[in-house]
């Protein structure tokens, strides 16, 4: 673990940026987040704006770890990644996938509010036409009966690598796992849980999707990984290149890595804090990222939004340092 620096030091090192997005994703068209220029490198505090301090504090802990601590030893220098396909129309799929050259795996968003299962089927089949391995992510959007029907419908024309968080709760995932042949992956049931190991103890998942920032950093992620016996997929939370770099560092540190990781979401941004490199043979290099100063200036958020993030760090900081007054 890393000693938490003084609040004033954190605030002095804070950069707030707004990254415009190519398509609406997770209901937003731009991604606002804070970067910390620490003595050991750069960290990212990107908890979504609706998250309250108890949850957002985990993201701040990860940013502090990245910017003030030392990364774990790497076991690999390249990490396979998946393409991420938002809930776009089937006709838009080729344009999205064109931003992921050489990728063999795609994660497709499904169960989007206001859309139908038929929309999901069309989108998934459009991806299948271009990418050999397809996984879907419902973000907990289905009941157990809905998920069972969706699993049957979405595999009618080809296999799925897995269903990610098809239902919101651990008991629902466990029930569904006995009803369908498609592997079940847990995301929110791990990163939003008081006990991130409960989903594994309940036999509710075949794969664990671990996101570094929401868990509180690489050290926490590696601790969880050491206590579970199912494969792990490291994924991002719509991170900037800095956060993606930290996710790649985490994936590179895992003893085993059997699946492509969800660390290609930088392709969803029009611009980022560095020039984002294309994957090579479906992989990205592991290692830290240092933002381009010119891009930091260009992408800097307005003064009032910078103040909002300063106030947010102030609100989260006592949760990292309980003794602070």
mmCIF file of C-alpha atoms in Angstrom:
data_model
loop_
_atom_site.group_PDB
_atom_site.id
_atom_site.type_symbol
_atom_site.label_atom_id
_atom_site.label_comp_id
_atom_site.label_asym_id
_atom_site.label_seq_id
_atom_site.Cartn_x
_atom_site.Cartn_y
_atom_site.Cartn_z
ATOM 1 C CA UNK A 1 0.000 0.000 0.000
ATOM 2 C CA UNK A 2 1.046 3.620 -0.563
ATOM 3 C CA UNK A 3 1.116 6.308 2.107
ATOM 4 C CA UNK A 4 -1.475 8.963 1.300
ATOM 5 C CA UNK A 5 0.142 12.339 0.561
ATOM 6 C CA UNK A 6 -1.045 15.607 2.026
ATOM 7 C CA UNK A 7 -4.258 16.946 0.540
ATOM 8 C CA UNK A 8 -2.526 20.151 -0.515
ATOM 9 C CA UNK A 9 0.056 18.139 -2.449
ATOM 10 C CA UNK A 10 -2.656 16.223 -4.299
ATOM 11 C CA UNK A 11 -4.498 19.388 -5.232
ATOM 12 C CA UNK A 12 -1.319 21.090 -6.434
ATOM 13 C CA UNK A 13 -0.749 18.185 -8.833
ATOM 14 C CA UNK A 14 -4.300 18.003 -10.223
ATOM 15 C CA UNK A 15 -5.153 18.398 -13.920
ATOM 16 C CA UNK A 16 -8.816 18.208 -15.007
ATOM 17 C CA UNK A 17 -9.607 17.337 -18.613
ATOM 18 C CA UNK A 18 -12.669 16.764 -20.785
ATOM 19 C CA UNK A 19 -12.342 14.143 -23.524
ATOM 20 C CA UNK A 20 -14.901 14.356 -26.374
ATOM 21 C CA UNK A 21 -16.363 11.008 -27.452
ATOM 22 C CA UNK A 22 -17.075 9.659 -30.919
ATOM 23 C CA UNK A 23 -20.403 8.110 -29.942
ATOM 24 C CA UNK A 24 -22.641 8.197 -26.900
ATOM 25 C CA UNK A 25 -21.443 5.630 -24.391
ATOM 26 C CA UNK A 26 -22.800 4.994 -20.929
ATOM 27 C CA UNK A 27 -25.177 7.886 -21.608
ATOM 28 C CA UNK A 28 -22.453 10.521 -22.055
ATOM 29 C CA UNK A 29 -20.824 12.272 -25.018
ATOM 30 C CA UNK A 30 -17.745 13.566 -23.191
ATOM 31 C CA UNK A 31 -15.641 12.112 -20.391
ATOM 32 C CA UNK A 32 -14.482 14.389 -17.622
ATOM 33 C CA UNK A 33 -11.778 13.239 -15.202
ATOM 34 C CA UNK A 34 -8.846 14.378 -13.089
ATOM 35 C CA UNK A 35 -5.200 13.394 -13.527
ATOM 36 C CA UNK A 36 -2.564 13.548 -10.806
ATOM 37 C CA UNK A 37 1.050 14.288 -11.761
ATOM 38 C CA UNK A 38 2.817 12.484 -8.927
ATOM 39 C CA UNK A 39 6.464 11.879 -8.048
ATOM 40 C CA UNK A 40 6.229 8.279 -9.344
ATOM 41 C CA UNK A 41 4.166 8.978 -12.473
ATOM 42 C CA UNK A 42 0.620 9.850 -13.433
ATOM 43 C CA UNK A 43 -2.585 8.634 -11.829
ATOM 44 C CA UNK A 44 -6.202 8.998 -12.897
ATOM 45 C CA UNK A 45 -9.189 9.905 -10.709
ATOM 46 C CA UNK A 46 -12.127 9.272 -13.012
ATOM 47 C CA UNK A 47 -15.044 8.185 -10.839
ATOM 48 C CA UNK A 48 -18.207 8.992 -12.787
ATOM 49 C CA UNK A 49 -19.774 12.255 -11.695
ATOM 50 C CA UNK A 50 -22.840 10.641 -10.131
ATOM 51 C CA UNK A 51 -20.779 8.483 -7.748
ATOM 52 C CA UNK A 52 -20.865 9.618 -4.137
ATOM 53 C CA UNK A 53 -17.657 9.955 -2.072
ATOM 54 C CA UNK A 54 -17.730 6.478 -0.457
ATOM 55 C CA UNK A 55 -17.545 4.878 -3.903
ATOM 56 C CA UNK A 56 -15.458 7.565 -5.606
ATOM 57 C CA UNK A 57 -12.806 7.314 -2.879
ATOM 58 C CA UNK A 58 -11.724 3.925 -4.254
ATOM 59 C CA UNK A 59 -10.937 5.609 -7.562
ATOM 60 C CA UNK A 60 -8.934 8.307 -5.781
ATOM 61 C CA UNK A 61 -6.978 5.604 -3.913
ATOM 62 C CA UNK A 62 -6.054 4.043 -7.251
ATOM 63 C CA UNK A 63 -4.898 7.422 -8.589
ATOM 64 C CA UNK A 64 -2.736 7.967 -5.501
ATOM 65 C CA UNK A 65 -1.231 4.484 -5.831
ATOM 66 C CA UNK A 66 -0.388 5.111 -9.488
ATOM 67 C CA UNK A 67 1.155 8.536 -8.949
ATOM 68 C CA UNK A 68 2.997 7.952 -5.662
ATOM 69 C CA UNK A 69 3.739 4.206 -5.618
ATOM 70 C CA UNK A 70 5.729 1.696 -7.611
ATOM 71 C CA UNK A 71 4.107 -0.723 -10.082
ATOM 72 C CA UNK A 72 4.306 -4.480 -9.555
ATOM 73 C CA UNK A 73 6.703 -6.587 -11.636
ATOM 74 C CA UNK A 74 5.476 -7.279 -15.168
ATOM 75 C CA UNK A 75 5.035 -10.875 -16.336
ATOM 76 C CA UNK A 76 4.371 -9.875 -19.952
ATOM 77 C CA UNK A 77 5.071 -6.821 -22.091
ATOM 78 C CA UNK A 78 2.003 -7.082 -24.361
ATOM 79 C CA UNK A 79 -1.661 -7.422 -23.384
ATOM 80 C CA UNK A 80 -4.393 -8.654 -25.755
ATOM 81 C CA UNK A 81 -7.408 -6.340 -25.829
ATOM 82 C CA UNK A 82 -10.977 -6.464 -27.078
ATOM 83 C CA UNK A 83 -12.819 -3.946 -29.210
ATOM 84 C CA UNK A 84 -15.726 -2.250 -27.452
ATOM 85 C CA UNK A 85 -18.917 -1.782 -29.466
ATOM 86 C CA UNK A 86 -21.438 0.643 -27.889
ATOM 87 C CA UNK A 87 -25.173 0.207 -28.364
ATOM 88 C CA UNK A 88 -25.044 1.536 -31.925
ATOM 89 C CA UNK A 89 -27.120 0.360 -34.868
ATOM 90 C CA UNK A 90 -25.917 -2.661 -36.819
ATOM 91 C CA UNK A 91 -25.094 -0.356 -39.733
ATOM 92 C CA UNK A 92 -22.620 1.589 -37.569
ATOM 93 C CA UNK A 93 -20.709 -1.495 -36.400
ATOM 94 C CA UNK A 94 -18.125 -1.552 -39.249
ATOM 95 C CA UNK A 95 -17.141 2.058 -38.514
ATOM 96 C CA UNK A 96 -16.668 1.268 -34.816
ATOM 97 C CA UNK A 97 -14.605 -1.856 -35.457
ATOM 98 C CA UNK A 98 -12.447 -0.050 -38.009
ATOM 99 C CA UNK A 99 -10.888 1.774 -35.042
ATOM 100 C CA UNK A 100 -9.623 -1.547 -33.644
ATOM 101 C CA UNK A 101 -7.308 -2.964 -36.330
ATOM 102 C CA UNK A 102 -6.177 -6.550 -35.811
ATOM 103 C CA UNK A 103 -8.544 -7.211 -32.921
ATOM 104 C CA UNK A 104 -9.882 -10.767 -32.630
ATOM 105 C CA UNK A 105 -12.328 -10.177 -29.745
ATOM 106 C CA UNK A 106 -15.179 -7.685 -29.416
ATOM 107 C CA UNK A 107 -17.354 -6.794 -26.436
ATOM 108 C CA UNK A 108 -20.808 -5.657 -27.494
ATOM 109 C CA UNK A 109 -23.078 -3.576 -25.288
ATOM 110 C CA UNK A 110 -26.594 -4.995 -25.015
ATOM 111 C CA UNK A 111 -29.723 -4.398 -22.902
ATOM 112 C CA UNK A 112 -29.545 -0.663 -23.604
ATOM 113 C CA UNK A 113 -32.592 1.204 -22.225
ATOM 114 C CA UNK A 114 -34.969 2.044 -25.063
ATOM 115 C CA UNK A 115 -33.672 -0.723 -27.322
ATOM 116 C CA UNK A 116 -34.981 -4.224 -27.969
ATOM 117 C CA UNK A 117 -33.501 -7.705 -27.999
ATOM 118 C CA UNK A 118 -33.856 -7.602 -31.783
ATOM 119 C CA UNK A 119 -31.542 -4.561 -31.819
ATOM 120 C CA UNK A 120 -29.037 -6.537 -29.749
ATOM 121 C CA UNK A 121 -29.224 -9.534 -32.081
ATOM 122 C CA UNK A 122 -28.654 -7.371 -35.156
ATOM 123 C CA UNK A 123 -25.695 -5.600 -33.525
ATOM 124 C CA UNK A 124 -24.078 -8.845 -32.315
ATOM 125 C CA UNK A 125 -24.481 -10.509 -35.710
ATOM 126 C CA UNK A 126 -22.980 -7.476 -37.431
ATOM 127 C CA UNK A 127 -19.955 -7.825 -35.142
ATOM 128 C CA UNK A 128 -19.752 -11.577 -35.839
ATOM 129 C CA UNK A 129 -19.404 -10.812 -39.522
ATOM 130 C CA UNK A 130 -16.124 -8.996 -38.775
ATOM 131 C CA UNK A 131 -14.659 -10.422 -35.543
ATOM 132 C CA UNK A 132 -14.297 -14.111 -34.605
ATOM 133 C CA UNK A 133 -14.783 -13.892 -30.808
ATOM 134 C CA UNK A 134 -17.788 -12.020 -29.401
ATOM 135 C CA UNK A 135 -18.741 -11.319 -25.800
ATOM 136 C CA UNK A 136 -21.669 -9.178 -24.636
ATOM 137 C CA UNK A 137 -22.139 -6.850 -21.671
ATOM 138 C CA UNK A 138 -25.616 -6.160 -20.271
ATOM 139 C CA UNK A 139 -24.515 -4.062 -17.266
ATOM 140 C CA UNK A 140 -27.088 -5.856 -15.114
ATOM 141 C CA UNK A 141 -29.931 -4.860 -17.407
ATOM 142 C CA UNK A 142 -31.896 -8.149 -17.452
ATOM 143 C CA UNK A 143 -33.963 -10.218 -15.095
ATOM 144 C CA UNK A 144 -33.141 -13.929 -14.974
ATOM 145 C CA UNK A 145 -35.930 -14.875 -17.465
ATOM 146 C CA UNK A 146 -34.925 -12.026 -19.785
ATOM 147 C CA UNK A 147 -31.265 -13.063 -19.621
ATOM 148 C CA UNK A 148 -32.101 -16.690 -20.356
ATOM 149 C CA UNK A 149 -34.130 -15.658 -23.408
ATOM 150 C CA UNK A 150 -31.386 -13.293 -24.534
ATOM 151 C CA UNK A 151 -28.719 -15.978 -24.157
ATOM 152 C CA UNK A 152 -30.686 -18.314 -26.406
ATOM 153 C CA UNK A 153 -31.411 -15.605 -28.970
ATOM 154 C CA UNK A 154 -27.879 -14.207 -29.065
ATOM 155 C CA UNK A 155 -26.325 -17.650 -29.571
ATOM 156 C CA UNK A 156 -28.751 -18.774 -32.279
ATOM 157 C CA UNK A 157 -26.370 -17.611 -35.018
ATOM 158 C CA UNK A 158 -23.062 -18.272 -33.293
ATOM 159 C CA UNK A 159 -21.346 -18.698 -29.911
ATOM 160 C CA UNK A 160 -20.655 -16.088 -27.271
ATOM 161 C CA UNK A 161 -17.446 -16.107 -25.271
ATOM 162 C CA UNK A 162 -19.447 -14.984 -22.239
ATOM 163 C CA UNK A 163 -22.319 -12.865 -20.916
ATOM 164 C CA UNK A 164 -20.971 -10.036 -18.762
ATOM 165 C CA UNK A 165 -23.116 -9.006 -15.788
ATOM 166 C CA UNK A 166 -26.405 -10.126 -17.375
ATOM 167 C CA UNK A 167 -28.318 -9.574 -14.098
ATOM 168 C CA UNK A 168 -27.685 -7.136 -11.255
ATOM 169 C CA UNK A 169 -27.391 -9.402 -8.204
ATOM 170 C CA UNK A 170 -25.226 -12.335 -7.178
ATOM 171 C CA UNK A 171 -28.201 -14.671 -6.505
ATOM 172 C CA UNK A 172 -29.565 -13.898 -9.975
ATOM 173 C CA UNK A 173 -26.204 -14.643 -11.594
ATOM 174 C CA UNK A 174 -25.992 -17.940 -9.704
ATOM 175 C CA UNK A 175 -29.515 -18.887 -10.814
ATOM 176 C CA UNK A 176 -28.868 -17.947 -14.429
ATOM 177 C CA UNK A 177 -25.593 -19.867 -14.505
ATOM 178 C CA UNK A 178 -27.584 -23.090 -14.004
ATOM 179 C CA UNK A 179 -30.034 -22.201 -16.787
ATOM 180 C CA UNK A 180 -27.747 -21.319 -19.698
ATOM 181 C CA UNK A 181 -24.731 -22.850 -21.394
ATOM 182 C CA UNK A 182 -23.002 -19.508 -21.981
ATOM 183 C CA UNK A 183 -20.287 -18.643 -19.418
ATOM 184 C CA UNK A 184 -21.203 -15.844 -16.993
ATOM 185 C CA UNK A 185 -18.797 -12.997 -16.205
ATOM 186 C CA UNK A 186 -19.239 -10.743 -13.171
ATOM 187 C CA UNK A 187 -18.294 -7.058 -13.207
ATOM 188 C CA UNK A 188 -20.506 -4.803 -11.073
ATOM 189 C CA UNK A 189 -21.102 -7.700 -8.654
ATOM 190 C CA UNK A 190 -17.393 -7.507 -7.844
ATOM 191 C CA UNK A 191 -16.405 -3.852 -8.137
ATOM 192 C CA UNK A 192 -19.533 -2.427 -6.465
ATOM 193 C CA UNK A 193 -19.780 -5.059 -3.741
ATOM 194 C CA UNK A 194 -18.851 -4.676 -0.078
ATOM 195 C CA UNK A 195 -17.400 -8.170 -0.440
ATOM 196 C CA UNK A 196 -15.879 -8.559 -3.922
ATOM 197 C CA UNK A 197 -15.287 -12.276 -3.327
ATOM 198 C CA UNK A 198 -18.948 -13.091 -2.637
ATOM 199 C CA UNK A 199 -19.727 -13.742 -6.299
ATOM 200 C CA UNK A 200 -17.032 -16.422 -6.484
ATOM 201 C CA UNK A 201 -18.015 -18.078 -3.203
ATOM 202 C CA UNK A 202 -21.595 -18.250 -4.471
ATOM 203 C CA UNK A 203 -20.512 -20.023 -7.658
ATOM 204 C CA UNK A 204 -22.200 -17.223 -9.592
ATOM 205 C CA UNK A 205 -19.566 -16.560 -12.266
ATOM 206 C CA UNK A 206 -17.172 -18.327 -14.610
ATOM 207 C CA UNK A 207 -15.038 -15.220 -15.228
ATOM 208 C CA UNK A 208 -14.171 -12.204 -13.073
ATOM 209 C CA UNK A 209 -14.008 -8.787 -14.744
ATOM 210 C CA UNK A 210 -11.729 -6.632 -12.595
ATOM 211 C CA UNK A 211 -11.433 -2.862 -13.022
ATOM 212 C CA UNK A 212 -8.438 -1.346 -11.323
ATOM 213 C CA UNK A 213 -9.725 2.120 -10.396
ATOM 214 C CA UNK A 214 -13.117 1.139 -8.914
ATOM 215 C CA UNK A 215 -11.403 -1.530 -6.795
ATOM 216 C CA UNK A 216 -8.897 0.946 -5.362
ATOM 217 C CA UNK A 217 -5.748 0.152 -7.331
ATOM 218 C CA UNK A 218 -3.541 -2.618 -8.634
ATOM 219 C CA UNK A 219 -2.609 -3.891 -5.169
ATOM 220 C CA UNK A 220 -6.264 -4.518 -4.329
ATOM 221 C CA UNK A 221 -6.895 -6.113 -7.722
ATOM 222 C CA UNK A 222 -3.947 -8.479 -7.346
ATOM 223 C CA UNK A 223 -5.111 -9.399 -3.839
ATOM 224 C CA UNK A 224 -8.545 -10.334 -5.182
ATOM 225 C CA UNK A 225 -6.979 -12.222 -8.086
ATOM 226 C CA UNK A 226 -4.903 -14.277 -5.656
ATOM 227 C CA UNK A 227 -8.039 -15.407 -3.805
ATOM 228 C CA UNK A 228 -10.185 -16.599 -6.726
ATOM 229 C CA UNK A 229 -9.871 -19.611 -8.968
ATOM 230 C CA UNK A 230 -11.629 -18.373 -12.108
ATOM 231 C CA UNK A 231 -10.073 -16.542 -15.091
ATOM 232 C CA UNK A 232 -9.708 -12.773 -14.911
ATOM 233 C CA UNK A 233 -10.368 -10.107 -17.520
ATOM 234 C CA UNK A 234 -8.928 -6.685 -16.680
ATOM 235 C CA UNK A 235 -11.185 -3.947 -17.989
ATOM 236 C CA UNK A 236 -11.316 -0.159 -18.039
ATOM 237 C CA UNK A 237 -13.953 2.246 -16.811
ATOM 238 C CA UNK A 238 -13.923 4.577 -19.814
ATOM 239 C CA UNK A 239 -10.445 5.718 -18.829
ATOM 240 C CA UNK A 240 -8.120 8.184 -20.465
ATOM 241 C CA UNK A 241 -4.820 6.897 -21.815
ATOM 242 C CA UNK A 242 -3.370 7.297 -18.307
ATOM 243 C CA UNK A 243 -5.964 4.980 -16.785
ATOM 244 C CA UNK A 244 -5.672 2.551 -19.680
ATOM 245 C CA UNK A 245 -1.918 2.456 -19.106
ATOM 246 C CA UNK A 246 -2.484 1.555 -15.462
ATOM 247 C CA UNK A 247 -4.932 -1.152 -16.469
ATOM 248 C CA UNK A 248 -2.361 -2.570 -18.873
ATOM 249 C CA UNK A 249 0.200 -2.535 -16.060
ATOM 250 C CA UNK A 250 -2.253 -4.491 -13.911
ATOM 251 C CA UNK A 251 -2.955 -7.046 -16.647
ATOM 252 C CA UNK A 252 0.778 -7.450 -17.250
ATOM 253 C CA UNK A 253 1.263 -8.320 -13.563
ATOM 254 C CA UNK A 254 -1.273 -11.166 -13.410
ATOM 255 C CA UNK A 255 0.208 -14.665 -13.126
ATOM 256 C CA UNK A 256 -2.145 -15.905 -15.856
ATOM 257 C CA UNK A 257 -4.143 -14.119 -18.555
ATOM 258 C CA UNK A 258 -6.411 -16.308 -20.672
ATOM 259 C CA UNK A 259 -8.763 -13.736 -22.243
ATOM 260 C CA UNK A 260 -8.453 -10.456 -24.090
ATOM 261 C CA UNK A 261 -8.810 -7.476 -21.757
ATOM 262 C CA UNK A 262 -11.282 -4.621 -22.016
ATOM 263 C CA UNK A 263 -8.593 -1.972 -22.325
ATOM 264 C CA UNK A 264 -9.303 -0.597 -25.785
ATOM 265 C CA UNK A 265 -11.906 2.020 -24.887
ATOM 266 C CA UNK A 266 -9.529 4.836 -25.804
ATOM 267 C CA UNK A 267 -10.786 4.305 -29.351
ATOM 268 C CA UNK A 268 -14.105 5.786 -28.209
ATOM 269 C CA UNK A 269 -12.557 9.250 -27.728
ATOM 270 C CA UNK A 270 -12.080 11.877 -30.421
ATOM 271 C CA UNK A 271 -8.989 13.059 -28.567
ATOM 272 C CA UNK A 272 -6.955 11.904 -25.569
ATOM 273 C CA UNK A 273 -4.060 13.140 -23.460
ATOM 274 C CA UNK A 274 -1.598 11.279 -25.710
ATOM 275 C CA UNK A 275 -1.661 10.125 -29.315
ATOM 276 C CA UNK A 276 -3.236 6.698 -28.898
ATOM 277 C CA UNK A 277 -1.331 3.958 -30.706
ATOM 278 C CA UNK A 278 -3.096 1.278 -32.721
ATOM 279 C CA UNK A 279 -2.993 -2.240 -31.320
ATOM 280 C CA UNK A 280 -0.473 -4.581 -32.954
ATOM 281 C CA UNK A 281 -1.803 -8.072 -33.634
ATOM 282 C CA UNK A 282 -4.589 -7.363 -31.168
ATOM 283 C CA UNK A 283 -2.273 -6.263 -28.340
ATOM 284 C CA UNK A 284 -1.218 -3.063 -26.595
ATOM 285 C CA UNK A 285 2.128 -2.607 -24.831
ATOM 286 C CA UNK A 286 2.125 -2.583 -21.054
ATOM 287 C CA UNK A 287 3.618 0.399 -19.286
ATOM 288 C CA UNK A 288 2.938 3.848 -17.842
ATOM 289 C CA UNK A 289 1.643 6.796 -19.854
ATOM 290 C CA UNK A 290 2.826 10.406 -19.595
ATOM 291 C CA UNK A 291 0.368 12.979 -20.971
ATOM 292 C CA UNK A 292 1.381 15.413 -23.671
ATOM 293 C CA UNK A 293 1.495 18.898 -22.057
ATOM 294 C CA UNK A 294 -0.016 20.504 -25.158
ATOM 295 C CA UNK A 295 -2.948 18.083 -25.068
ATOM 296 C CA UNK A 296 -3.455 18.713 -21.361
ATOM 297 C CA UNK A 297 -3.825 22.405 -22.142
ATOM 298 C CA UNK A 298 -6.132 21.835 -25.117
ATOM 299 C CA UNK A 299 -8.355 19.385 -23.246
ATOM 300 C CA UNK A 300 -8.375 21.287 -19.939
ATOM 301 C CA UNK A 301 -11.823 21.556 -18.377
ATOM 302 C CA UNK A 302 -13.321 24.995 -17.616
ATOM 303 C CA UNK A 303 -12.345 26.615 -14.312
ATOM 304 C CA UNK A 304 -15.673 25.853 -12.657
ATOM 305 C CA UNK A 305 -15.331 22.152 -13.489
ATOM 306 C CA UNK A 306 -11.773 22.108 -12.182
ATOM 307 C CA UNK A 307 -13.125 23.533 -8.928
ATOM 308 C CA UNK A 308 -15.804 20.829 -8.870
ATOM 309 C CA UNK A 309 -13.094 18.154 -9.008
ATOM 310 C CA UNK A 310 -11.027 19.936 -6.347
ATOM 311 C CA UNK A 311 -14.084 19.883 -4.085
ATOM 312 C CA UNK A 312 -14.595 16.219 -4.922
ATOM 313 C CA UNK A 313 -11.034 15.317 -3.953
ATOM 314 C CA UNK A 314 -11.572 17.198 -0.689
ATOM 315 C CA UNK A 315 -14.732 15.149 -0.045
ATOM 316 C CA UNK A 316 -13.045 11.821 -0.808
ATOM 317 C CA UNK A 317 -9.751 12.500 0.945
ATOM 318 C CA UNK A 318 -11.015 11.865 4.536
ATOM 319 C CA UNK A 319 -12.100 8.406 3.413
ATOM 320 C CA UNK A 320 -8.484 7.672 2.517
ATOM 321 C CA UNK A 321 -7.126 9.230 5.708
ATOM 322 C CA UNK A 322 -9.731 8.571 8.434
ATOM 323 C CA UNK A 323 -7.814 10.620 11.000
ATOM 324 C CA UNK A 324 -8.079 13.833 8.978
ATOM 325 C CA UNK A 325 -10.335 16.476 10.535
#
